Amino acid sequence: MKNTPILNDQYSLPCVMMRGGTSKGPIFLESDLPDDVALRDQILLAAMGSPDKRQIDGIGGADTLTSKSCIVAPSSRPDADVEFLFAQVAIDRAEVDVNPNCGNMTAAVAPFAIEAGLVPITGDQTLVRIYNRNVGALVDALVATPGGRVAYNGDAAIDGVPGTAAPLILRFKNVMGSKTGRLLPTGKPINYIDGVEVTCIDVAVPMVMFRAHDLGLTGHESKAELDGNTDLLARMEAIRRKASDLMGLGDCTGKVVPKMAILSQPTQGGDITSRYFVPHNCHATHAVTGAICVASCASLSGSVADGMIDLKAMPQQWIQIEHPSGKIAVELTIDGSGPNLSVISGGVVRTARRLFEGKVLVSGNIMKKVVA
């Protein structure tokens, strides 16, 4: 790795801060970080200012959506141009979780890769083929590149982000069984855990799905209401841990996978309503991978979402998911139905923006271990 000492007791590491969808965080080239995983994680924690609930001594935003990072490298795979590792950096704990993927930050990886010179511009639109190391997923990203440069300005709007920007199309491939190898890791569309019916499903990300009314909810509660319901969170977490074992994911204590969602009927013109958990608090909007999984659950007869959505008899359709800040649309391509359902791909329209570029300063106490 490359590093430059600053004032004898701090080191600078090149990075670009980017917003991807409704998330943001620093993106690093893999060559600028150490190979040693423990040291790499110490650097990410220090850069973000964790552990500290305000992340006051780093660049993290004291929110799960703004305490994320991506590490990008060129790929030698024939089906990918670049690959990346997503890192969810805990805020108040010294933990870096690389088990999940993040669809929103994937949107940031594509323009970053172009501007880092890893992918050549090919016209008014440039295809970036991305491999995500966390879950072994392939994603095609179509980036607007008129005039030989990445375009960030445009008229695409996504709920949870103010204003408009250039649209960026993501299509997630081979999404079924992302971590477990199966659409239904338990082999059943319904499992009874602690007296509650849940669907354990794995499309783009493993998830545990609840019906809102089974938890005594409407499903349209605000993020603040759900985050403040400590009894609810404790009950859901107990079920999540048991579901994780049933799904073959083992003990999920301290881990963010499987995720959870509370599903209900729509009220704002969408197809289904979701409250997505990350997993110990409610997402302010909705994760992209989680949206693909929710759409797949809604398409699965016999699941907790059965009957909530008016499915069209076609292999590809757009499913609008309502969330606390608006809606997210998923382009779902499926084959078959019921227990023979096969999810081919899930697509979304996102936007991204380069926020600042430069170097993040990390304490020399950590970096001395890297250069020793």
C-alpha positions as YAML, in Angstrom:
chain: A
units: angstrom
residues:
- id: 1
  name: MET
  ca: [0.00, 0.00, 0.00]
- id: 2
  name: LYS
  ca: [0.98, 3.63, -0.43]
- id: 3
  name: ASN
  ca: [0.81, 6.17, 2.37]
- id: 4
  name: THR
  ca: [2.18, 9.62, 3.06]
- id: 5
  name: PRO
  ca: [3.10, 10.82, 6.58]
- id: 6
  name: ILE
  ca: [1.59, 14.14, 7.65]
- id: 7
  name: LEU
  ca: [2.95, 16.14, 10.60]
- id: 8
  name: ASN
  ca: [4.85, 13.04, 11.75]
- id: 9
  name: ASP
  ca: [1.91, 11.49, 13.63]
- id: 10
  name: GLN
  ca: [-0.82, 11.15, 10.99]
- id: 11
  name: TYR
  ca: [-0.94, 9.38, 7.66]
- id: 12
  name: SER
  ca: [-2.98, 10.26, 4.61]
- id: 13
  name: LEU
  ca: [-4.90, 7.74, 2.53]
- id: 14
  name: PRO
  ca: [-6.39, 8.67, -0.87]
- id: 15
  name: CYS
  ca: [-10.15, 8.23, -1.09]
- id: 16
  name: VAL
  ca: [-13.25, 9.63, -2.74]
- id: 17
  name: MET
  ca: [-16.38, 10.34, -0.73]
- id: 18
  name: MET
  ca: [-19.40, 9.38, -2.78]
- id: 19
  name: ARG
  ca: [-23.14, 9.18, -2.43]
- id: 20
  name: GLY
  ca: [-24.63, 6.06, -3.91]
- id: 21
  name: GLY
  ca: [-28.42, 6.02, -3.89]
- id: 22
  name: THR
  ca: [-29.51, 6.83, -0.34]
- id: 23
  name: SER
  ca: [-26.15, 5.94, 1.24]
- id: 24
  name: LYS
  ca: [-22.70, 7.50, 1.25]
- id: 25
  name: GLY
  ca: [-19.15, 6.78, 2.33]
- id: 26
  name: PRO
  ca: [-15.49, 6.79, 1.33]
- id: 27
  name: ILE
  ca: [-14.32, 4.65, -1.57]
- id: 28
  name: PHE
  ca: [-10.73, 3.41, -1.61]
- id: 29
  name: LEU
  ca: [-8.59, 1.73, -4.21]
- id: 30
  name: GLU
  ca: [-7.50, -1.63, -2.85]
- id: 31
  name: SER
  ca: [-3.87, -0.78, -3.63]
- id: 32
  name: ASP
  ca: [-4.05, 2.09, -1.12]
- id: 33
  name: LEU
  ca: [-4.96, -0.17, 1.80]
- id: 34
  name: PRO
  ca: [-2.99, -2.94, 3.56]
- id: 35
  name: ASP
  ca: [-3.55, -6.59, 2.67]
- id: 36
  name: ASP
  ca: [-3.84, -7.52, 6.33]
- id: 37
  name: VAL
  ca: [-7.57, -7.63, 7.13]
- id: 38
  name: ALA
  ca: [-7.23, -6.66, 10.79]
- id: 39
  name: LEU
  ca: [-5.15, -3.59, 9.95]
- id: 40
  name: ARG
  ca: [-7.47, -2.67, 7.10]
- id: 41
  name: ASP
  ca: [-10.43, -2.76, 9.44]
- id: 42
  name: GLN
  ca: [-8.61, -0.62, 12.01]
- id: 43
  name: ILE
  ca: [-8.00, 1.97, 9.31]
- id: 44
  name: LEU
  ca: [-11.67, 1.97, 8.26]
- id: 45
  name: LEU
  ca: [-12.81, 2.36, 11.87]
- id: 46
  name: ALA
  ca: [-10.35, 5.20, 12.46]
- id: 47
  name: ALA
  ca: [-11.25, 6.93, 9.21]
- id: 48
  name: MET
  ca: [-14.97, 6.87, 10.08]
- id: 49
  name: GLY
  ca: [-14.41, 7.81, 13.73]
- id: 50
  name: SER
  ca: [-15.70, 4.56, 15.25]
- id: 51
  name: PRO
  ca: [-16.44, 3.50, 17.89]
- id: 52
  name: ASP
  ca: [-18.27, 6.66, 18.90]
- id: 53
  name: LYS
  ca: [-21.98, 7.37, 18.57]
- id: 54
  name: ARG
  ca: [-21.22, 10.75, 16.92]
- id: 55
  name: GLN
  ca: [-18.16, 9.56, 14.96]
- id: 56
  name: ILE
  ca: [-16.82, 12.96, 15.92]
- id: 57
  name: ASP
  ca: [-13.18, 12.07, 15.23]
- id: 58
  name: GLY
  ca: [-13.75, 10.80, 11.69]
- id: 59
  name: ILE
  ca: [-15.71, 11.34, 8.49]
- id: 60
  name: GLY
  ca: [-18.65, 9.06, 9.32]
- id: 61
  name: GLY
  ca: [-22.08, 10.61, 9.55]
- id: 62
  name: ALA
  ca: [-23.25, 8.83, 12.76]
- id: 63
  name: ASP
  ca: [-25.92, 6.92, 10.81]
- id: 64
  name: THR
  ca: [-25.87, 3.40, 9.41]
- id: 65
  name: LEU
  ca: [-26.51, 4.85, 5.93]
- id: 66
  name: THR
  ca: [-23.46, 7.11, 6.15]
- id: 67
  name: SER
  ca: [-21.02, 4.74, 7.83]
- id: 68
  name: LYS
  ca: [-20.24, 2.65, 4.78]
- id: 69
  name: SER
  ca: [-17.16, 2.11, 2.67]
- id: 70
  name: CYS
  ca: [-16.14, 0.33, -0.55]
- id: 71
  name: ILE
  ca: [-12.76, -1.04, -1.58]
- id: 72
  name: VAL
  ca: [-12.38, -1.24, -5.36]
- id: 73
  name: ALA
  ca: [-9.90, -3.04, -7.61]
- id: 74
  name: PRO
  ca: [-9.62, -4.06, -11.27]
- id: 75
  name: SER
  ca: [-10.92, -7.57, -11.91]
- id: 76
  name: SER
  ca: [-9.26, -10.46, -13.71]
- id: 77
  name: ARG
  ca: [-12.62, -12.21, -14.09]
- id: 78
  name: PRO
  ca: [-13.85, -12.57, -17.71]
- id: 79
  name: ASP
  ca: [-17.33, -11.46, -16.64]
- id: 80
  name: ALA
  ca: [-16.33, -8.33, -14.69]
- id: 81
  name: ASP
  ca: [-14.38, -5.12, -15.23]
- id: 82
  name: VAL
  ca: [-13.96, -4.24, -11.56]
- id: 83
  name: GLU
  ca: [-14.67, -5.86, -8.23]
- id: 84
  name: PHE
  ca: [-15.26, -4.44, -4.81]
- id: 85
  name: LEU
  ca: [-15.68, -5.28, -1.16]
- id: 86
  name: PHE
  ca: [-18.40, -3.45, 0.75]
- id: 87
  name: ALA
  ca: [-17.77, -2.68, 4.43]
- id: 88
  name: GLN
  ca: [-20.47, -1.69, 6.91]
- id: 89
  name: VAL
  ca: [-18.57, 0.17, 9.62]
- id: 90
  name: ALA
  ca: [-20.29, 0.02, 13.00]
- id: 91
  name: ILE
  ca: [-20.82, 3.36, 14.69]
- id: 92
  name: ASP
  ca: [-20.58, 2.64, 18.43]
- id: 93
  name: ARG
  ca: [-18.66, -0.64, 18.20]
- id: 94
  name: ALA
  ca: [-15.25, -1.54, 16.81]
- id: 95
  name: GLU
  ca: [-16.74, -3.80, 14.14]
- id: 96
  name: VAL
  ca: [-16.46, -3.91, 10.36]
- id: 97
  name: ASP
  ca: [-18.95, -6.25, 8.71]
- id: 98
  name: VAL
  ca: [-18.17, -7.48, 5.20]
- id: 99
  name: ASN
  ca: [-20.90, -10.14, 5.10]
- id: 100
  name: PRO
  ca: [-23.58, -8.13, 3.26]
- id: 101
  name: ASN
  ca: [-23.63, -6.28, -0.03]
- id: 102
  name: CYS
  ca: [-25.02, -2.77, -0.45]
- id: 103
  name: GLY
  ca: [-26.92, -2.02, -3.62]
- id: 104
  name: ASN
  ca: [-26.95, 1.73, -3.04]
- id: 105
  name: MET
  ca: [-23.17, 1.93, -2.69]
- id: 106
  name: THR
  ca: [-22.82, -0.31, -5.76]
- id: 107
  name: ALA
  ca: [-24.22, 2.64, -7.69]
- id: 108
  name: ALA
  ca: [-21.28, 4.73, -6.49]
- id: 109
  name: VAL
  ca: [-18.70, 2.09, -7.45]
- id: 110
  name: ALA
  ca: [-19.53, 2.36, -11.17]
- id: 111
  name: PRO
  ca: [-18.73, 6.09, -11.72]
- id: 112
  name: PHE
  ca: [-15.80, 5.82, -9.30]
- id: 113
  name: ALA
  ca: [-14.31, 3.02, -11.41]
- id: 114
  name: ILE
  ca: [-14.64, 5.06, -14.60]
- id: 115
  name: GLU
  ca: [-13.07, 8.17, -13.09]
- id: 116
  name: ALA
  ca: [-10.29, 6.11, -11.50]
- id: 117
  name: GLY
  ca: [-9.33, 4.91, -15.00]
- id: 118
  name: LEU
  ca: [-10.35, 1.31, -14.34]
- id: 119
  name: VAL
  ca: [-13.05, 1.25, -17.04]
- id: 120
  name: PRO
  ca: [-12.82, 3.12, -20.38]
- id: 121
  name: ILE
  ca: [-15.70, 5.30, -21.54]
- id: 122
  name: THR
  ca: [-17.39, 3.75, -24.57]
- id: 123
  name: GLY
  ca: [-19.92, 6.38, -25.65]
- id: 124
  name: ASP
  ca: [-22.86, 8.32, -24.26]
- id: 125
  name: GLN
  ca: [-23.45, 5.39, -21.92]
- id: 126
  name: THR
  ca: [-20.79, 3.15, -20.43]
- id: 127
  name: LEU
  ca: [-21.43, -0.35, -19.12]
- id: 128
  name: VAL
  ca: [-19.49, -1.22, -15.96]
- id: 129
  name: ARG
  ca: [-19.53, -4.92, -15.11]
- id: 130
  name: ILE
  ca: [-19.11, -5.24, -11.36]
- id: 131
  name: TYR
  ca: [-18.31, -8.26, -9.19]
- id: 132
  name: ASN
  ca: [-19.17, -7.96, -5.51]
- id: 133
  name: ARG
  ca: [-16.82, -10.03, -3.37]
- id: 134
  name: ASN
  ca: [-19.07, -10.03, -0.30]
- id: 135
  name: VAL
  ca: [-21.72, -12.30, -1.77]
- id: 136
  name: GLY
  ca: [-20.22, -13.26, -5.13]
- id: 137
  name: ALA
  ca: [-22.77, -11.19, -7.05]
- id: 138
  name: LEU
  ca: [-22.51, -9.78, -10.56]
- id: 139
  name: VAL
  ca: [-24.03, -6.39, -11.34]
- id: 140
  name: ASP
  ca: [-24.28, -4.55, -14.64]
- id: 141
  name: ALA
  ca: [-24.24, -0.77, -14.17]
- id: 142
  name: LEU
  ca: [-25.12, 1.58, -17.02]
- id: 143
  name: VAL
  ca: [-23.58, 5.02, -16.42]
- id: 144
  name: ALA
  ca: [-24.33, 8.18, -18.39]
- id: 145
  name: THR
  ca: [-21.06, 9.36, -20.00]
- id: 146
  name: PRO
  ca: [-21.93, 11.98, -22.66]
- id: 147
  name: GLY
  ca: [-19.02, 13.90, -24.09]
- id: 148
  name: GLY
  ca: [-16.50, 11.41, -22.72]
- id: 149
  name: ARG
  ca: [-17.09, 12.07, -19.03]
- id: 150
  name: VAL
  ca: [-19.33, 10.85, -16.22]
- id: 151
  name: ALA
  ca: [-22.54, 12.89, -15.96]
- id: 152
  name: TYR
  ca: [-23.90, 13.56, -12.50]
- id: 153
  name: ASN
  ca: [-26.55, 16.16, -13.36]
- id: 154
  name: GLY
  ca: [-29.88, 14.95, -14.68]
- id: 155
  name: ASP
  ca: [-33.60, 14.74, -14.07]
- id: 156
  name: ALA
  ca: [-33.86, 11.39, -12.26]
- id: 157
  name: ALA
  ca: [-35.26, 11.60, -8.73]
- id: 158
  name: ILE
  ca: [-35.12, 8.90, -6.07]
- id: 159
  name: ASP
  ca: [-37.00, 9.14, -2.79]
- id: 160
  name: GLY
  ca: [-34.70, 9.80, 0.13]
- id: 161
  name: VAL
  ca: [-32.34, 12.05, -1.85]
- id: 162
  name: PRO
  ca: [-33.12, 15.75, -2.46]
- id: 163
  name: GLY
  ca: [-33.11, 17.12, -6.00]
- id: 164
  name: THR
  ca: [-32.40, 15.24, -9.20]
- id: 165
  name: ALA
  ca: [-29.38, 13.65, -10.86]
- id: 166
  name: ALA
  ca: [-28.35, 11.54, -13.82]
- id: 167
  name: PRO
  ca: [-30.04, 8.11, -13.81]
- id: 168
  name: LEU
  ca: [-27.83, 5.09, -13.24]
- id: 169
  name: ILE
  ca: [-29.31, 1.68, -14.04]
- id: 170
  name: LEU
  ca: [-28.24, -1.33, -11.96]
- id: 171
  name: ARG
  ca: [-29.15, -4.90, -12.88]
- id: 172
  name: PHE
  ca: [-28.25, -7.51, -10.27]
- id: 173
  name: LYS
  ca: [-27.61, -10.93, -11.79]
- id: 174
  name: ASN
  ca: [-27.58, -14.42, -10.26]
- id: 175
  name: VAL
  ca: [-29.35, -13.00, -7.22]
- id: 176
  name: MET
  ca: [-31.21, -16.11, -6.05]
- id: 177
  name: GLY
  ca: [-29.54, -17.82, -3.10]
- id: 178
  name: SER
  ca: [-26.95, -15.05, -2.70]
- id: 179
  name: LYS
  ca: [-25.51, -16.43, 0.57]
- id: 180
  name: THR
  ca: [-27.31, -19.71, 1.15]
- id: 181
  name: GLY
  ca: [-27.57, -21.06, -2.40]
- id: 182
  name: ARG
  ca: [-31.36, -21.40, -2.16]
- id: 183
  name: LEU
  ca: [-34.40, -19.19, -2.69]
- id: 184
  name: LEU
  ca: [-35.92, -20.64, 0.49]
- id: 185
  name: PRO
  ca: [-33.02, -21.61, 2.76]
- id: 186
  name: THR
  ca: [-35.32, -23.45, 5.21]
- id: 187
  name: GLY
  ca: [-37.09, -25.29, 2.37]
- id: 188
  name: LYS
  ca: [-40.45, -23.75, 3.29]
- id: 189
  name: PRO
  ca: [-42.26, -20.52, 2.36]
- id: 190
  name: ILE
  ca: [-43.46, -20.18, 5.96]
- id: 191
  name: ASN
  ca: [-41.71, -20.90, 9.25]
- id: 192
  name: TYR
  ca: [-43.23, -20.52, 12.72]
- id: 193
  name: ILE
  ca: [-40.76, -18.92, 15.11]
- id: 194
  name: ASP
  ca: [-41.79, -17.82, 18.60]
- id: 195
  name: GLY
  ca: [-45.42, -18.03, 17.50]
- id: 196
  name: VAL
  ca: [-44.96, -15.73, 14.48]
- id: 197
  name: GLU
  ca: [-45.19, -16.69, 10.81]
- id: 198
  name: VAL
  ca: [-42.12, -15.55, 8.84]
- id: 199
  name: THR
  ca: [-40.70, -16.13, 5.39]
- id: 200
  name: CYS
  ca: [-36.96, -16.79, 5.25]
- id: 201
  name: ILE
  ca: [-35.86, -15.93, 1.72]
- id: 202
  name: ASP
  ca: [-32.52, -15.27, 0.01]
- id: 203
  name: VAL
  ca: [-32.58, -13.09, -3.10]
- id: 204
  name: ALA
  ca: [-29.73, -10.54, -3.32]
- id: 205
  name: VAL
  ca: [-29.56, -10.68, 0.50]
- id: 206
  name: PRO
  ca: [-30.90, -13.21, 3.04]
- id: 207
  name: MET
  ca: [-33.94, -11.82, 4.83]
- id: 208
  name: VAL
  ca: [-36.59, -12.64, 7.41]
- id: 209
  name: MET
  ca: [-39.99, -11.23, 6.40]
- id: 210
  name: PHE
  ca: [-42.85, -10.44, 8.81]
- id: 211
  name: ARG
  ca: [-46.47, -9.43, 8.29]
- id: 212
  name: ALA
  ca: [-47.09, -6.14, 10.06]
- id: 213
  name: HIS
  ca: [-50.34, -7.23, 11.69]
- id: 214
  name: ASP
  ca: [-48.65, -10.34, 13.14]
- id: 215
  name: LEU
  ca: [-46.50, -7.94, 15.17]
- id: 216
  name: GLY
  ca: [-49.41, -5.73, 16.17]
- id: 217
  name: LEU
  ca: [-48.44, -3.02, 13.68]
- id: 218
  name: THR
  ca: [-50.05, -1.29, 10.71]
- id: 219
  name: GLY
  ca: [-46.81, -1.44, 8.73]
- id: 220
  name: HIS
  ca: [-46.95, 2.30, 8.08]
- id: 221
  name: GLU
  ca: [-45.24, 3.42, 11.27]
- id: 222
  name: SER
  ca: [-42.44, 5.96, 10.93]
- id: 223
  name: LYS
  ca: [-38.77, 5.09, 11.41]
- id: 224
  name: ALA
  ca: [-38.78, 7.00, 14.71]
- id: 225
  name: GLU
  ca: [-41.79, 5.05, 16.00]
- id: 226
  name: LEU
  ca: [-40.22, 1.71, 15.11]
- id: 227
  name: ASP
  ca: [-36.77, 2.61, 16.43]
- id: 228
  name: GLY
  ca: [-38.34, 3.70, 19.71]
- id: 229
  name: ASN
  ca: [-40.26, 0.44, 20.17]
- id: 230
  name: THR
  ca: [-37.64, -1.45, 22.14]
- id: 231
  name: ASP
  ca: [-39.95, -4.39, 22.88]
- id: 232
  name: LEU
  ca: [-40.59, -4.84, 19.17]
- id: 233
  name: LEU
  ca: [-36.89, -4.67, 18.30]
- id: 234
  name: ALA
  ca: [-36.02, -7.23, 20.98]
- id: 235
  name: ARG
  ca: [-38.76, -9.57, 19.77]
- id: 236
  name: MET
  ca: [-37.68, -9.30, 16.14]
- id: 237
  name: GLU
  ca: [-34.02, -9.82, 17.04]
- id: 238
  name: ALA
  ca: [-34.83, -13.01, 18.96]
- id: 239
  name: ILE
  ca: [-36.70, -14.33, 15.92]
- id: 240
  name: ARG
  ca: [-33.89, -13.23, 13.57]
- id: 241
  name: ARG
  ca: [-31.32, -15.21, 15.54]
- id: 242
  name: LYS
  ca: [-33.40, -18.38, 15.41]
- id: 243
  name: ALA
  ca: [-34.15, -17.83, 11.72]
- id: 244
  name: SER
  ca: [-30.45, -17.41, 10.99]
- id: 245
  name: ASP
  ca: [-29.74, -20.88, 12.35]
- id: 246
  name: LEU
  ca: [-32.62, -22.35, 10.35]
- id: 247
  name: MET
  ca: [-31.26, -20.66, 7.21]
- id: 248
  name: GLY
  ca: [-27.82, -22.22, 7.71]
- id: 249
  name: LEU
  ca: [-26.21, -18.86, 8.47]
- id: 250
  name: GLY
  ca: [-25.25, -19.76, 12.03]
- id: 251
  name: ASP
  ca: [-25.13, -17.36, 14.95]
- id: 252
  name: CYS
  ca: [-25.87, -13.86, 13.65]
- id: 253
  name: THR
  ca: [-25.14, -12.06, 16.91]
- id: 254
  name: GLY
  ca: [-23.25, -8.87, 16.05]
- id: 255
  name: LYS
  ca: [-23.82, -9.43, 12.32]
- id: 256
  name: VAL
  ca: [-26.13, -7.58, 9.95]
- id: 257
  name: VAL
  ca: [-27.24, -10.63, 7.95]
- id: 258
  name: PRO
  ca: [-29.96, -11.81, 7.75]
- id: 259
  name: LYS
  ca: [-31.82, -8.53, 7.35]
- id: 260
  name: MET
  ca: [-35.50, -8.12, 8.24]
- id: 261
  name: ALA
  ca: [-38.58, -6.44, 6.78]
- id: 262
  name: ILE
  ca: [-42.12, -5.79, 7.96]
- id: 263
  name: LEU
  ca: [-44.61, -6.01, 5.07]
- id: 264
  name: SER
  ca: [-48.10, -4.59, 4.63]
- id: 265
  name: GLN
  ca: [-50.57, -3.32, 2.05]
- id: 266
  name: PRO
  ca: [-49.66, -0.07, 0.22]
- id: 267
  name: THR
  ca: [-51.39, 3.25, 0.87]
- id: 268
  name: GLN
  ca: [-49.53, 5.63, -1.47]
- id: 269
  name: GLY
  ca: [-50.16, 4.07, -4.86]
- id: 270
  name: GLY
  ca: [-47.36, 1.50, -4.71]
- id: 271
  name: ASP
  ca: [-47.63, -2.28, -4.82]
- id: 272
  name: ILE
  ca: [-46.47, -3.21, -1.30]
- id: 273
  name: THR
  ca: [-45.19, -1.43, 1.80]
- id: 274
  name: SER
  ca: [-41.93, -2.40, 3.51]
- id: 275
  name: ARG
  ca: [-40.16, -1.31, 6.67]
- id: 276
  name: TYR
  ca: [-36.61, -2.59, 6.20]
- id: 277
  name: PHE
  ca: [-34.31, -3.19, 9.19]
- id: 278
  name: VAL
  ca: [-30.51, -2.99, 9.01]
- id: 279
  name: PRO
  ca: [-31.07, -5.01, 11.22]
- id: 280
  name: HIS
  ca: [-31.29, -3.26, 14.61]
- id: 281
  name: ASN
  ca: [-33.07, -0.12, 13.45]
- id: 282
  name: CYS
  ca: [-35.39, 0.81, 10.62]
- id: 283
  name: HIS
  ca: [-33.86, 2.02, 7.36]
- id: 284
  name: ALA
  ca: [-34.74, 5.66, 6.63]
- id: 285
  name: THR
  ca: [-35.55, 4.64, 3.05]
- id: 286
  name: HIS
  ca: [-34.88, 1.13, 1.68]
- id: 287
  name: ALA
  ca: [-31.84, -0.89, 0.70]
- id: 288
  name: VAL
  ca: [-31.62, -1.84, -2.97]
- id: 289
  name: THR
  ca: [-30.75, -5.49, -2.34]
- id: 290
  name: GLY
  ca: [-33.48, -5.61, 0.29]
- id: 291
  name: ALA
  ca: [-35.97, -4.18, -2.19]
- id: 292
  name: ILE
  ca: [-35.13, -6.95, -4.68]
- id: 293
  name: CYS
  ca: [-35.69, -9.51, -1.92]
- id: 294
  name: VAL
  ca: [-39.00, -7.92, -0.86]
- id: 295
  name: ALA
  ca: [-40.20, -7.89, -4.48]
- id: 296
  name: SER
  ca: [-39.26, -11.57, -4.79]
- id: 297
  name: CYS
  ca: [-41.12, -12.41, -1.58]
- id: 298
  name: ALA
  ca: [-44.17, -10.58, -2.92]
- id: 299
  name: SER
  ca: [-43.97, -12.74, -6.06]
- id: 300
  name: LEU
  ca: [-43.82, -15.99, -4.10]
- id: 301
  name: SER
  ca: [-47.14, -17.72, -3.46]
- id: 302
  name: GLY
  ca: [-47.41, -19.07, 0.06]
- id: 303
  name: SER
  ca: [-45.10, -16.43, 1.56]
- id: 304
  name: VAL
  ca: [-46.12, -13.90, 4.22]
- id: 305
  name: ALA
  ca: [-46.65, -11.44, 1.34]
- id: 306
  name: ASP
  ca: [-49.03, -13.73, -0.53]
- id: 307
  name: GLY
  ca: [-52.08, -11.74, -1.59]
- id: 308
  name: MET
  ca: [-50.58, -8.32, -0.85]
- id: 309
  name: ILE
  ca: [-49.68, -7.58, -4.45]
- id: 310
  name: ASP
  ca: [-51.50, -7.82, -7.78]
- id: 311
  name: LEU
  ca: [-48.93, -9.71, -9.83]
- id: 312
  name: LYS
  ca: [-49.05, -9.53, -13.61]
- id: 313
  name: ALA
  ca: [-48.74, -12.70, -15.65]
- id: 314
  name: MET
  ca: [-45.46, -11.71, -17.24]
- id: 315
  name: PRO
  ca: [-41.83, -12.67, -16.68]
- id: 316
  name: GLN
  ca: [-40.66, -9.09, -16.14]
- id: 317
  name: GLN
  ca: [-42.41, -6.32, -14.26]
- id: 318
  name: TRP
  ca: [-41.80, -3.26, -12.13]
- id: 319
  name: ILE
  ca: [-42.81, -3.54, -8.48]
- id: 320
  name: GLN
  ca: [-43.19, -0.31, -6.49]
- id: 321
  name: ILE
  ca: [-42.23, -0.67, -2.83]
- id: 322
  name: GLU
  ca: [-43.35, 2.03, -0.40]
- id: 323
  name: HIS
  ca: [-40.87, 2.93, 2.39]
- id: 324
  name: PRO
  ca: [-40.64, 5.65, 5.08]
- id: 325
  name: SER
  ca: [-39.37, 8.27, 2.62]
- id: 326
  name: GLY
  ca: [-41.33, 7.40, -0.52]
- id: 327
  name: LYS
  ca: [-40.99, 4.53, -2.98]
- id: 328
  name: ILE
  ca: [-38.37, 2.39, -4.71]
- id: 329
  name: ALA
  ca: [-39.14, 0.57, -7.97]
- id: 330
  name: VAL
  ca: [-37.68, -2.87, -8.69]
- id: 331
  name: GLU
  ca: [-37.52, -4.39, -12.18]
- id: 332
  name: LEU
  ca: [-37.98, -8.08, -11.36]
- id: 333
  name: THR
  ca: [-37.37, -10.80, -13.94]
- id: 334
  name: ILE
  ca: [-38.72, -14.20, -12.88]
- id: 335
  name: ASP
  ca: [-39.48, -17.62, -14.29]
- id: 336
  name: GLY
  ca: [-41.98, -20.12, -12.95]
- id: 337
  name: SER
  ca: [-44.19, -19.71, -9.90]
- id: 338
  name: GLY
  ca: [-44.85, -21.05, -6.42]
- id: 339
  name: PRO
  ca: [-42.17, -23.50, -5.21]
- id: 340
  name: ASN
  ca: [-40.69, -23.48, -8.73]
- id: 341
  name: LEU
  ca: [-40.16, -19.71, -8.77]
- id: 342
  name: SER
  ca: [-36.80, -18.68, -10.16]
- id: 343
  name: VAL
  ca: [-35.61, -15.08, -9.85]
- id: 344
  name: ILE
  ca: [-33.43, -14.24, -12.86]
- id: 345
  name: SER
  ca: [-32.46, -10.65, -12.07]
- id: 346
  name: GLY
  ca: [-33.46, -7.52, -10.19]
- id: 347
  name: GLY
  ca: [-32.96, -4.02, -11.55]
- id: 348
  name: VAL
  ca: [-33.27, -0.54, -10.07]
- id: 349
  name: VAL
  ca: [-32.68, 3.04, -11.10]
- id: 350
  name: ARG
  ca: [-30.32, 4.86, -8.75]
- id: 351
  name: THR
  ca: [-28.31, 8.05, -8.80]
- id: 352
  name: ALA
  ca: [-24.83, 8.80, -7.48]
- id: 353
  name: ARG
  ca: [-22.61, 11.80, -6.89]
- id: 354
  name: ARG
  ca: [-18.95, 12.43, -6.23]
- id: 355
  name: LEU
  ca: [-18.92, 14.52, -3.03]
- id: 356
  name: PHE
  ca: [-15.24, 15.16, -2.37]
- id: 357
  name: GLU
  ca: [-11.89, 13.71, -3.29]
- id: 358
  name: GLY
  ca: [-8.60, 13.85, -1.47]
- id: 359
  name: LYS
  ca: [-7.03, 12.09, 1.49]
- id: 360
  name: VAL
  ca: [-8.42, 11.00, 4.82]
- id: 361
  name: LEU
  ca: [-6.04, 11.36, 7.76]
- id: 362
  name: VAL
  ca: [-5.56, 8.40, 10.09]
- id: 363
  name: SER
  ca: [-3.69, 8.35, 13.38]
- id: 364
  name: GLY
  ca: [-0.07, 7.34, 13.12]
- id: 365
  name: ASN
  ca: [-0.56, 5.00, 16.08]
- id: 366
  name: ILE
  ca: [-2.50, 2.73, 13.73]
- id: 367
  name: MET
  ca: [-0.48, 3.34, 10.60]
- id: 368
  name: LYS
  ca: [2.85, 2.53, 12.28]
- id: 369
  name: LYS
  ca: [1.63, -1.06, 12.43]
- id: 370
  name: VAL
  ca: [1.06, -0.97, 8.67]
- id: 371
  name: VAL
  ca: [4.47, 0.33, 7.71]
- id: 372
  name: ALA
  ca: [6.45, -1.58, 10.37]
...
